[in-house]
Coordinates of C-alpha atoms and ligand atoms in Angstrom, one line a residue:
M17 CA -345.9 -193.0 3.8
S18 CA -342.2 -192.5 4.6
F19 CA -341.2 -191.9 8.2
S20 CA -340.5 -188.2 7.5
A21 CA -344.0 -187.8 5.9
N22 CA -345.5 -189.3 9.0
V23 CA -343.5 -186.9 11.2
K24 CA -344.8 -183.9 9.2
Q25 CA -348.3 -185.1 9.4
A26 CA -348.0 -185.6 13.2
L27 CA -346.6 -182.2 13.7
S28 CA -349.7 -180.7 12.1
K29 CA -351.8 -182.2 14.8
V30 CA -349.9 -181.0 17.9
T31 CA -349.3 -177.7 19.7
I32 CA -345.6 -177.2 20.3
R33 CA -344.6 -175.2 23.4
N34 CA -340.9 -174.5 23.4
Q35 CA -340.4 -171.8 26.1
A36 CA -340.2 -172.0 29.9
F37 CA -343.4 -171.8 31.8
I38 CA -343.0 -169.5 34.8
D39 CA -345.7 -167.9 36.9
G40 CA -348.4 -169.0 34.6
K41 CA -346.8 -167.7 31.4
F42 CA -344.5 -169.0 28.6
Q43 CA -341.3 -167.0 28.3
P44 CA -338.0 -167.4 26.6
S45 CA -334.9 -168.1 28.7
A46 CA -333.3 -164.9 29.8
S47 CA -330.1 -165.8 28.0
G48 CA -331.9 -166.4 24.7
V49 CA -330.1 -169.7 24.4
T50 CA -332.0 -172.6 22.9
M51 CA -331.6 -176.4 22.5
R52 CA -332.4 -178.3 19.4
C53 CA -335.3 -180.7 19.8
V54 CA -334.7 -183.6 17.4
T55 CA -337.1 -186.4 16.7
P56 CA -335.4 -189.8 16.8
I57 CA -337.9 -191.1 14.2
D58 CA -336.0 -189.5 11.3
G59 CA -333.4 -187.2 12.9
S60 CA -335.2 -184.0 11.9
V61 CA -335.3 -180.9 14.1
V62 CA -338.8 -180.4 15.5
T63 CA -338.3 -177.1 17.3
K64 CA -335.8 -175.2 19.4
I65 CA -336.5 -175.1 23.1
S66 CA -335.5 -172.4 25.5
A67 CA -332.5 -173.6 27.5
C68 CA -332.9 -172.3 31.1
D69 CA -330.1 -171.6 33.4
A70 CA -329.7 -170.3 37.0
G71 CA -331.3 -167.0 36.2
D72 CA -334.5 -168.6 34.9
V73 CA -334.4 -171.1 37.8
N74 CA -334.3 -168.2 40.3
Q75 CA -337.4 -166.7 38.7
A76 CA -339.2 -170.0 38.8
V77 CA -338.3 -170.5 42.4
E78 CA -339.4 -167.0 43.3
A79 CA -342.8 -167.6 41.5
A80 CA -343.3 -170.9 43.3
R81 CA -342.3 -169.4 46.7
R82 CA -344.7 -166.5 46.2
S83 CA -347.6 -168.8 45.3
F84 CA -346.8 -171.0 48.3
E85 CA -346.6 -168.1 50.8
K86 CA -349.8 -166.5 49.4
G87 CA -351.5 -169.8 50.0
V88 CA -353.3 -169.7 46.6
W89 CA -353.1 -173.5 46.4
R90 CA -351.9 -174.7 49.7
D91 CA -354.8 -173.0 51.6
M92 CA -357.5 -173.8 49.1
A93 CA -360.2 -176.0 50.7
P94 CA -359.3 -179.7 50.1
R95 CA -362.4 -180.3 48.1
D96 CA -361.8 -177.3 45.8
R97 CA -358.2 -178.4 45.3
R98 CA -359.4 -181.9 44.5
D99 CA -361.8 -180.4 41.9
V100 CA -359.1 -178.4 40.2
M101 CA -356.9 -181.4 40.0
L102 CA -359.7 -183.6 38.6
A103 CA -360.3 -180.9 36.0
F104 CA -356.6 -181.0 35.2
A105 CA -356.8 -184.8 34.8
E106 CA -359.8 -184.4 32.5
N107 CA -357.9 -181.8 30.4
I108 CA -355.0 -184.2 30.0
D109 CA -357.5 -187.0 29.1
R110 CA -359.1 -184.8 26.5
H111 CA -355.7 -184.1 25.0
K112 CA -354.2 -187.6 25.4
E113 CA -354.0 -188.3 21.6
E114 CA -352.1 -185.0 21.1
L115 CA -349.8 -185.7 24.1
A116 CA -349.2 -189.2 22.9
L117 CA -348.2 -187.9 19.5
L118 CA -345.9 -185.3 21.1
E119 CA -344.2 -188.0 23.3
T120 CA -343.7 -190.3 20.4
L121 CA -342.3 -187.5 18.2
D122 CA -340.0 -186.4 21.0
M123 CA -338.5 -189.7 22.1
G124 CA -339.4 -192.3 19.6
K125 CA -341.4 -194.9 21.5
P126 CA -344.3 -196.5 19.6
I127 CA -347.5 -194.5 19.4
F128 CA -349.3 -197.7 20.6
N129 CA -347.3 -197.5 23.9
T130 CA -347.7 -193.7 24.5
T131 CA -351.4 -193.9 23.8
H132 CA -352.3 -197.1 25.7
V133 CA -349.7 -197.0 28.4
D134 CA -348.0 -193.7 29.1
L135 CA -351.0 -191.3 28.7
R136 CA -353.5 -193.7 30.3
L137 CA -351.2 -194.0 33.4
V138 CA -350.6 -190.2 33.5
V139 CA -354.4 -189.5 33.7
Q140 CA -354.7 -192.3 36.3
A141 CA -352.0 -190.8 38.5
V142 CA -353.4 -187.3 38.4
R143 CA -356.9 -188.6 39.2
Y144 CA -355.7 -190.8 42.0
Y145 CA -353.8 -188.1 43.8
A146 CA -356.7 -185.6 43.2
E147 CA -359.1 -188.1 44.8
A148 CA -356.7 -188.6 47.8
I149 CA -356.8 -184.9 48.7
D150 CA -360.1 -184.9 50.6
K151 CA -359.9 -188.5 51.8
I152 CA -356.7 -188.5 53.9
Y153 CA -357.0 -187.6 57.6
D154 CA -354.4 -186.5 60.0
E155 CA -353.9 -188.2 63.4
I156 CA -354.9 -187.5 67.0
G157 CA -352.3 -189.1 69.3
P158 CA -352.9 -190.6 72.8
S159 CA -352.7 -187.9 75.4
P160 CA -353.9 -187.1 79.0
R161 CA -357.4 -185.6 79.1
D162 CA -356.1 -182.1 79.6
A163 CA -354.1 -182.1 76.4
V164 CA -354.6 -182.7 72.7
S165 CA -351.9 -184.3 70.6
M166 CA -352.3 -183.7 66.9
I167 CA -350.0 -185.2 64.3
V168 CA -350.5 -183.3 61.1
R169 CA -348.9 -183.4 57.6
E170 CA -347.9 -180.1 56.1
P171 CA -346.7 -179.5 52.5
L172 CA -342.9 -179.1 52.3
G173 CA -343.2 -175.9 50.3
V174 CA -341.3 -175.4 47.1
I175 CA -340.5 -178.7 45.3
A176 CA -338.1 -179.2 42.4
A177 CA -338.5 -182.3 40.2
V178 CA -335.8 -183.4 37.7
T179 CA -337.0 -186.1 35.4
P180 CA -335.7 -188.5 32.7
W181 CA -336.5 -189.0 29.0
N182 CA -337.7 -192.5 28.9
Y183 CA -341.2 -191.8 30.2
P184 CA -341.1 -188.1 30.1
L185 CA -344.6 -187.2 31.1
L186 CA -345.4 -190.3 33.2
M187 CA -342.3 -189.9 35.4
A188 CA -343.1 -186.2 35.7
S189 CA -346.7 -187.0 36.7
W190 CA -345.6 -189.3 39.4
K191 CA -343.9 -186.2 40.9
F192 CA -346.2 -183.3 40.2
A193 CA -349.5 -185.1 41.0
P194 CA -348.6 -186.1 44.6
A195 CA -346.6 -182.9 45.2
L196 CA -349.7 -180.8 44.1
A197 CA -352.1 -183.0 46.0
A198 CA -350.0 -182.3 49.2
G199 CA -350.4 -178.6 48.6
N200 CA -346.9 -177.7 47.4
S201 CA -345.7 -175.5 44.6
I202 CA -343.4 -177.2 42.1
I203 CA -340.8 -176.5 39.4
M204 CA -340.4 -179.3 36.8
K205 CA -337.1 -179.7 35.0
P206 CA -337.9 -182.0 32.1
P207 CA -335.1 -183.9 30.3
E208 CA -333.3 -182.0 27.5
Q209 CA -334.1 -184.9 25.1
A210 CA -337.9 -184.7 25.6
S211 CA -339.5 -181.6 27.1
L212 CA -342.5 -181.2 24.8
T213 CA -345.2 -183.0 26.8
M214 CA -344.3 -181.4 30.1
L215 CA -344.4 -177.9 28.6
R216 CA -347.8 -178.6 27.0
T217 CA -349.1 -180.1 30.2
A218 CA -348.3 -177.0 32.2
E219 CA -350.6 -175.1 29.9
L220 CA -353.3 -177.7 30.4
A221 CA -352.9 -177.4 34.2
A222 CA -353.3 -173.6 34.0
E223 CA -356.5 -174.0 31.9
A224 CA -357.9 -176.3 34.5
G225 CA -357.3 -173.7 37.2
I226 CA -354.0 -174.6 38.8
P227 CA -353.0 -171.0 40.0
E228 CA -350.1 -169.1 38.6
G229 CA -346.7 -170.0 40.1
V230 CA -347.9 -173.3 41.5
L231 CA -346.6 -175.4 38.5
N232 CA -343.6 -174.1 36.6
V233 CA -341.4 -175.7 34.0
V234 CA -337.8 -174.9 33.3
P235 CA -336.5 -176.9 30.3
G236 CA -332.7 -176.9 30.0
D237 CA -329.5 -178.9 30.5
G238 CA -329.1 -180.9 33.6
E239 CA -325.8 -179.2 34.5
A240 CA -327.4 -175.8 34.2
A241 CA -331.1 -175.8 35.1
G242 CA -331.1 -179.2 37.0
A243 CA -328.1 -178.3 39.1
A244 CA -329.3 -174.8 39.8
L245 CA -332.5 -176.2 41.2
A246 CA -330.8 -178.8 43.3
L247 CA -328.4 -176.2 44.7
H248 CA -331.0 -173.6 45.3
E249 CA -331.3 -172.3 48.9
D250 CA -335.0 -171.7 48.6
V251 CA -336.1 -175.1 47.3
D252 CA -337.4 -177.3 50.1
G253 CA -337.3 -180.7 48.4
I254 CA -335.8 -182.2 45.3
V255 CA -337.3 -185.3 43.7
F256 CA -335.3 -187.0 41.0
T257 CA -335.7 -189.8 38.5
G258 CA -332.7 -190.6 36.4
S259 CA -329.3 -192.3 36.5
T260 CA -327.5 -193.3 39.6
A261 CA -324.5 -191.1 38.7
V262 CA -326.7 -188.0 38.6
G263 CA -328.7 -189.1 41.6
K264 CA -325.4 -189.0 43.6
L265 CA -324.7 -185.5 42.4
I266 CA -328.2 -184.4 43.5
M267 CA -327.5 -185.7 47.0
G268 CA -324.3 -183.7 47.0
Y269 CA -326.0 -180.5 45.8
A270 CA -328.6 -180.8 48.6
A271 CA -325.8 -181.3 51.1
Q272 CA -323.8 -178.3 49.8
S273 CA -326.8 -176.0 49.9
N274 CA -329.8 -176.0 52.3
M275 CA -330.1 -179.7 53.2
K276 CA -333.3 -179.8 51.1
R277 CA -335.2 -183.1 51.3
V278 CA -334.0 -185.6 48.6
A279 CA -335.8 -188.6 47.0
L280 CA -334.1 -190.5 44.2
E281 CA -335.5 -193.0 41.7
C282 CA -332.4 -194.2 39.9
G283 CA -331.1 -197.0 37.6
G284 CA -331.4 -200.7 37.6
K285 CA -329.9 -203.9 36.2
S286 CA -332.8 -206.2 37.1
P287 CA -332.6 -210.0 37.2
Q288 CA -335.3 -212.2 35.9
I289 CA -334.8 -215.7 37.3
V290 CA -336.3 -218.6 35.4
M291 CA -336.4 -221.8 37.4
A292 CA -336.5 -225.2 35.7
D293 CA -340.1 -225.6 36.9
C294 CA -341.2 -222.4 35.2
P295 CA -344.9 -222.6 34.3
D296 CA -346.1 -222.1 30.7
F297 CA -342.7 -222.0 29.1
D298 CA -343.8 -220.2 25.9
A299 CA -345.7 -217.4 27.7
A300 CA -342.7 -217.0 30.1
A301 CA -340.2 -216.7 27.3
Q302 CA -342.5 -214.1 25.6
A303 CA -342.8 -212.1 28.8
A304 CA -339.1 -212.4 29.6
A305 CA -338.2 -211.1 26.1
W306 CA -340.7 -208.2 26.4
A307 CA -339.3 -207.4 29.8
V308 CA -336.3 -206.1 28.0
F309 CA -337.6 -205.1 24.5
Y310 CA -340.6 -203.1 25.6
D311 CA -339.8 -199.4 24.8
Q312 CA -336.6 -200.6 23.2
G313 CA -335.2 -201.5 26.6
Q314 CA -335.2 -197.9 27.7
V315 CA -337.0 -198.8 30.9
C316 CA -335.5 -198.5 34.4
T317 CA -337.1 -201.9 35.3
A318 CA -335.9 -203.7 32.2
G319 CA -335.2 -207.3 33.1
S320 CA -331.8 -207.1 31.4
R321 CA -330.1 -209.9 33.3
L322 CA -331.9 -213.2 32.3
L323 CA -330.9 -215.9 34.8
I324 CA -331.9 -219.3 33.5
Q325 CA -331.5 -222.6 35.3
Q326 CA -328.9 -224.7 33.5
E327 CA -331.1 -227.7 32.6
I328 CA -333.6 -225.5 30.6
K329 CA -331.2 -222.8 29.6
Q330 CA -330.9 -223.6 25.9
A331 CA -334.6 -224.4 25.3
F332 CA -335.7 -221.3 27.0
L333 CA -333.2 -219.0 25.4
D334 CA -334.0 -220.3 22.0
K335 CA -337.6 -219.2 22.5
V336 CA -336.5 -215.8 23.7
A337 CA -334.2 -215.4 20.7
T338 CA -337.2 -216.3 18.4
V339 CA -339.1 -213.4 19.9
A340 CA -336.1 -211.1 19.3
K341 CA -335.6 -212.2 15.7
E342 CA -339.3 -211.7 14.9
L343 CA -339.3 -208.2 16.3
V344 CA -338.2 -205.6 13.8
P345 CA -338.1 -201.9 14.5
G346 CA -340.8 -199.9 12.7
D347 CA -342.0 -196.3 12.3
P348 CA -343.0 -195.3 15.9
L349 CA -345.9 -193.3 14.5
D350 CA -347.5 -196.3 12.8
P351 CA -350.1 -197.7 15.2
G352 CA -349.0 -201.3 14.3
T353 CA -345.4 -200.7 15.4
R354 CA -344.4 -202.4 18.7
F355 CA -340.7 -201.6 18.6
G356 CA -339.5 -198.1 17.9
A357 CA -336.5 -195.8 18.1
I358 CA -333.8 -195.1 20.6
V359 CA -334.1 -191.6 22.0
D360 CA -331.2 -190.0 20.3
E361 CA -327.9 -190.6 18.5
T362 CA -325.8 -190.4 21.7
Q363 CA -327.9 -193.1 23.4
M364 CA -327.9 -195.3 20.3
N365 CA -324.1 -195.1 20.1
S366 CA -323.9 -195.9 23.8
V367 CA -326.0 -199.0 23.3
L368 CA -324.0 -200.1 20.3
D369 CA -320.8 -199.5 22.3
Y370 CA -322.1 -201.9 25.1
I371 CA -322.8 -204.5 22.5
E372 CA -319.2 -204.3 21.3
K373 CA -318.0 -204.5 24.9
G374 CA -320.1 -207.7 25.3
K375 CA -318.5 -209.3 22.3
N376 CA -315.0 -208.3 23.5
E377 CA -315.7 -209.7 26.9
G378 CA -316.4 -213.1 25.4
A379 CA -320.2 -213.2 25.5
T380 CA -321.9 -215.0 22.6
L381 CA -324.0 -212.8 20.4
V382 CA -327.1 -214.9 19.6
C383 CA -329.0 -212.3 17.5
G384 CA -329.2 -208.6 16.8
G385 CA -326.3 -206.5 17.7
G386 CA -326.5 -203.6 15.2
Q387 CA -328.1 -200.4 14.0
M388 CA -331.2 -200.8 11.8
L389 CA -333.3 -198.6 9.5
D390 CA -330.2 -196.3 8.9
N391 CA -331.9 -194.9 5.8
S392 CA -334.7 -193.4 7.9
G393 CA -332.3 -190.8 9.4
G394 CA -333.5 -192.0 12.8
Y395 CA -331.9 -194.1 15.6
Y396 CA -332.8 -197.8 15.7
V397 CA -331.1 -200.8 17.2
A398 CA -332.0 -204.4 16.7
P399 CA -333.3 -206.5 19.6
T400 CA -330.1 -208.2 20.9
V401 CA -329.5 -211.3 22.9
F402 CA -326.2 -212.4 24.5
D403 CA -325.6 -215.9 25.8
G404 CA -322.8 -217.2 28.0
V405 CA -322.7 -214.0 30.1
D406 CA -320.8 -214.0 33.4
N407 CA -322.3 -211.7 36.0
Q408 CA -319.0 -209.9 36.4
M409 CA -319.0 -208.7 32.8
I410 CA -319.7 -205.1 32.1
I411 CA -322.9 -206.0 30.2
A412 CA -324.2 -207.7 33.3
Q413 CA -323.2 -205.0 35.8
E414 CA -323.9 -201.7 33.9
E415 CA -327.2 -200.4 32.8
I416 CA -327.3 -200.4 29.0
F417 CA -330.7 -198.9 28.7
G418 CA -331.3 -200.4 25.3
P419 CA -332.8 -203.7 23.9
V420 CA -330.0 -206.0 25.1
I421 CA -330.5 -209.2 27.0
S422 CA -327.6 -210.8 28.9
A423 CA -328.4 -214.5 29.6
I424 CA -326.6 -216.0 32.6
A425 CA -326.9 -219.7 33.5
F426 CA -327.2 -220.9 37.1
E427 CA -327.3 -224.3 38.9
S428 CA -329.3 -223.9 42.1
F429 CA -331.8 -221.6 43.8
D430 CA -329.0 -220.3 46.1
D431 CA -326.8 -219.7 43.1
A432 CA -329.6 -217.7 41.5
M433 CA -330.2 -215.5 44.6
R434 CA -326.4 -214.8 44.9
I435 CA -326.1 -213.8 41.3
A436 CA -329.3 -211.8 41.3
N437 CA -328.2 -209.7 44.3
D438 CA -324.7 -209.3 43.1
T439 CA -325.2 -205.8 41.7
M440 CA -325.2 -202.3 43.0
Y441 CA -328.8 -201.8 41.9
G442 CA -332.0 -203.0 43.6
L443 CA -334.9 -201.7 41.6
A444 CA -336.7 -204.8 40.4
A445 CA -336.4 -208.6 40.2
G446 CA -338.5 -211.4 39.1
V447 CA -338.8 -215.2 39.4
W448 CA -340.6 -217.7 37.2
T449 CA -341.5 -220.9 39.1
S450 CA -344.5 -223.3 39.7
D451 CA -343.6 -223.8 43.3
V452 CA -345.2 -221.4 45.7
N453 CA -342.4 -222.1 48.3
T454 CA -339.7 -221.2 45.8
A455 CA -341.6 -218.1 44.8
H456 CA -342.0 -216.9 48.4
K457 CA -338.4 -217.7 49.3
A458 CA -337.2 -215.8 46.3
A459 CA -339.5 -212.8 46.8
R460 CA -338.0 -212.4 50.3
A461 CA -334.4 -213.0 49.4
L462 CA -334.3 -210.6 46.4
R463 CA -332.9 -207.2 47.4
A464 CA -335.2 -205.1 45.2
G465 CA -338.0 -202.6 45.7
N466 CA -340.3 -204.5 43.3
V467 CA -340.4 -208.2 43.0
W468 CA -342.5 -210.0 40.4
V469 CA -343.6 -213.6 40.5
N470 CA -344.5 -215.2 37.1
C471 CA -344.9 -211.8 35.5
W472 CA -342.9 -208.7 34.8
N473 CA -343.8 -205.1 35.5
G474 CA -347.0 -206.0 37.3
S475 CA -348.1 -202.8 39.0
D476 CA -350.8 -200.4 39.9
I477 CA -350.9 -196.7 41.0
T478 CA -351.9 -198.1 44.5
A479 CA -348.6 -200.0 44.9
P480 CA -345.4 -198.1 45.8
F481 CA -342.5 -198.1 43.3
G482 CA -338.9 -197.5 44.0
G483 CA -335.5 -199.0 44.7
F484 CA -333.2 -200.6 47.2
K485 CA -329.4 -199.9 47.2
Q486 CA -328.1 -197.6 44.5
S487 CA -331.5 -197.6 42.7
G488 CA -332.4 -194.9 45.1
F489 CA -334.7 -194.2 48.0
G490 CA -338.2 -192.8 48.5
R491 CA -341.2 -194.2 46.7
D492 CA -343.3 -193.0 43.7
M493 CA -346.9 -194.1 43.3
S494 CA -349.4 -195.1 46.1
L495 CA -350.2 -193.0 49.1
H496 CA -346.6 -193.6 50.4
A497 CA -345.4 -191.1 47.7
L498 CA -347.1 -188.3 49.8
D499 CA -344.4 -188.8 52.5
K500 CA -341.9 -187.2 50.2
Y501 CA -343.9 -184.0 49.8
T502 CA -344.9 -183.5 53.4
E503 CA -343.4 -182.8 56.8
L504 CA -344.9 -184.3 59.9
K505 CA -345.7 -181.8 62.6
S506 CA -346.6 -182.7 66.2
I507 CA -348.8 -180.2 67.9
W508 CA -349.4 -180.6 71.7
M509 CA -352.1 -178.4 73.1
Q510 CA -352.3 -178.0 76.8
L511 CA -355.9 -177.4 77.9
S512 CA -356.8 -175.4 81.1
Ligands
LIG29 P1 -329.9 -188.7 33.6 O1 -329.5 -189.0 34.9 O2 -328.9 -188.5 32.5 O3 -330.9 -187.5 33.5 C1 -332.0 -187.4 34.3 C2 -332.3 -185.9 34.6 O4 -331.2 -185.3 35.3 C3 -332.4 -185.1 33.3 O5 -333.5 -184.1 33.4 C4 -331.1 -184.4 33.2 O6 -331.1 -183.1 32.5 C5 -330.8 -184.1 34.7 N1 -329.4 -183.9 35.0 C6 -328.3 -184.4 34.3 N2 -327.2 -183.9 34.9 C7 -327.6 -183.2 36.0 C8 -326.9 -182.5 37.0 N3 -325.5 -182.4 37.1 N4 -327.6 -181.8 38.0 C9 -328.9 -181.9 38.0 N5 -329.7 -182.5 37.0 C10 -329.0 -183.2 36.1 O7 -330.9 -189.9 33.2 P2 -331.7 -190.1 31.8 O8 -330.6 -190.6 30.8 O9 -332.5 -189.0 31.4 O10 -332.6 -191.3 32.1 C11 -332.2 -192.7 32.2 C12 -332.0 -193.1 33.6 O11 -333.1 -192.9 34.4 C13 -331.7 -194.5 33.7 O12 -330.6 -194.7 34.6 C14 -333.0 -195.1 34.3 O13 -332.8 -196.3 35.0 C15 -333.4 -194.0 35.2 N6 -334.8 -194.1 35.5 C16 -335.2 -194.6 36.7 C17 -336.5 -194.7 37.0 C18 -337.0 -195.2 38.4 O14 -338.1 -195.0 38.7 N7 -336.1 -195.7 39.2 C19 -337.5 -194.4 36.1 C20 -337.1 -194.0 34.8 C21 -335.7 -193.9 34.5

């Protein structure tokens, strides 16, 4: 079947929700303005989605505030709240095939990935935070016998979450699951490129018993809906995943308004360091290539700077290039496809632009470098490898967010650490070595929130995830995420 025939067939299997979800109901934006939702698979329009602005945001914040003050969620007994969230997780699980289809239609990553990675991890996150609700205790502090010192965690109140298009539902779930577990009411602002799964999930939450006003969704442009949330005087906390440039704006909006709490998960330009004593050369080269080509490189932790020790550089890079050359983009809806589309035309052109910059800066194009599958009407870029990259080049410093590897040679361990840390980002880093001493030294020297040894993207919901430096602050995943959604309160009770 053609790509377009597959798109039509997939559309017949999903429920499209294209309006804002406020106070338990879908409603059009007050202005009536809509945004086109285009699938990158073949460039066709799937639906038009309500584009919310400050007016709709006000309504959503009012609904969230009302639900919070009434205590319909916050004051529910922890075990009951846990049961509702577990029912929510089950409902997502029951609809995971539909949600995976929606995600692939909306942003073009392979259905294999949305099914086996994104949706599996979404269900896992909602279950994990649901289970945490009735298992976390507050603290009793040391005090004289005639006093009681209690240190309790309270929900922040109304949370706004602004999220990106590369893992639309997964990044959203890493926000709404801990926020809800902590007893907050929340307003989600999904990315304009991919709002479908979050809108459908809000309906699944309501079916599972999340009360009206507790989980709201306002689709719309960042400058309109996103900024209105970040500037809102009655939002207590804003959590953001997206680019560093927008993360800085969010900090400014919080400062200009009510000093709402801010947590940012931003961009990366992560180094993978391959030492000459790298174990299992073939497996390492495969993994190093997939660290960039997975989801077409549209991953915040993409290991896009490949630092290889000089004496093995050519042999290792040849193997990486072989993986790249064998990897051809395919129809994202085909279960056999492992390399899909770029989210939209703007992003595809931005990636192609960076490739031109790399060539102009004097890097050597080893393979890839161009658009593919033009006849599909969709947006596809070939896996691309650059050799001879200097760490000061634009392609080594800026986040391309596409399937582009920049290979950089280094001489010594110290050299590698210096180059690896010479970036404004600090999201992830990795080292491939057989020597436990080198591994340990590198893990401590690398300035990044996530360090991987002899693997890439190793993680679990129990391990915190987030950045150093301009990759942001605050952590998603694990019980540490709950810190962002709670205030600590000290209560000192004097006894008679
Ligand atoms: P983006 O910054 O362009 O957009 C992210 C969100 O911010 C979107 O919902 C957008 O509508 C909104 N936004 C845009 N302008 C805004 C404004 N002025 N005010 C308020 N909101 C605004 O990022 P993107 O292109 O959607 O996603 C890619 C970026 O996300 C990459 O930089 C990637 O590294 C980063 N990312 C980081 C992580 C992480 O955990 N650190 C995870 C995934 C993606």
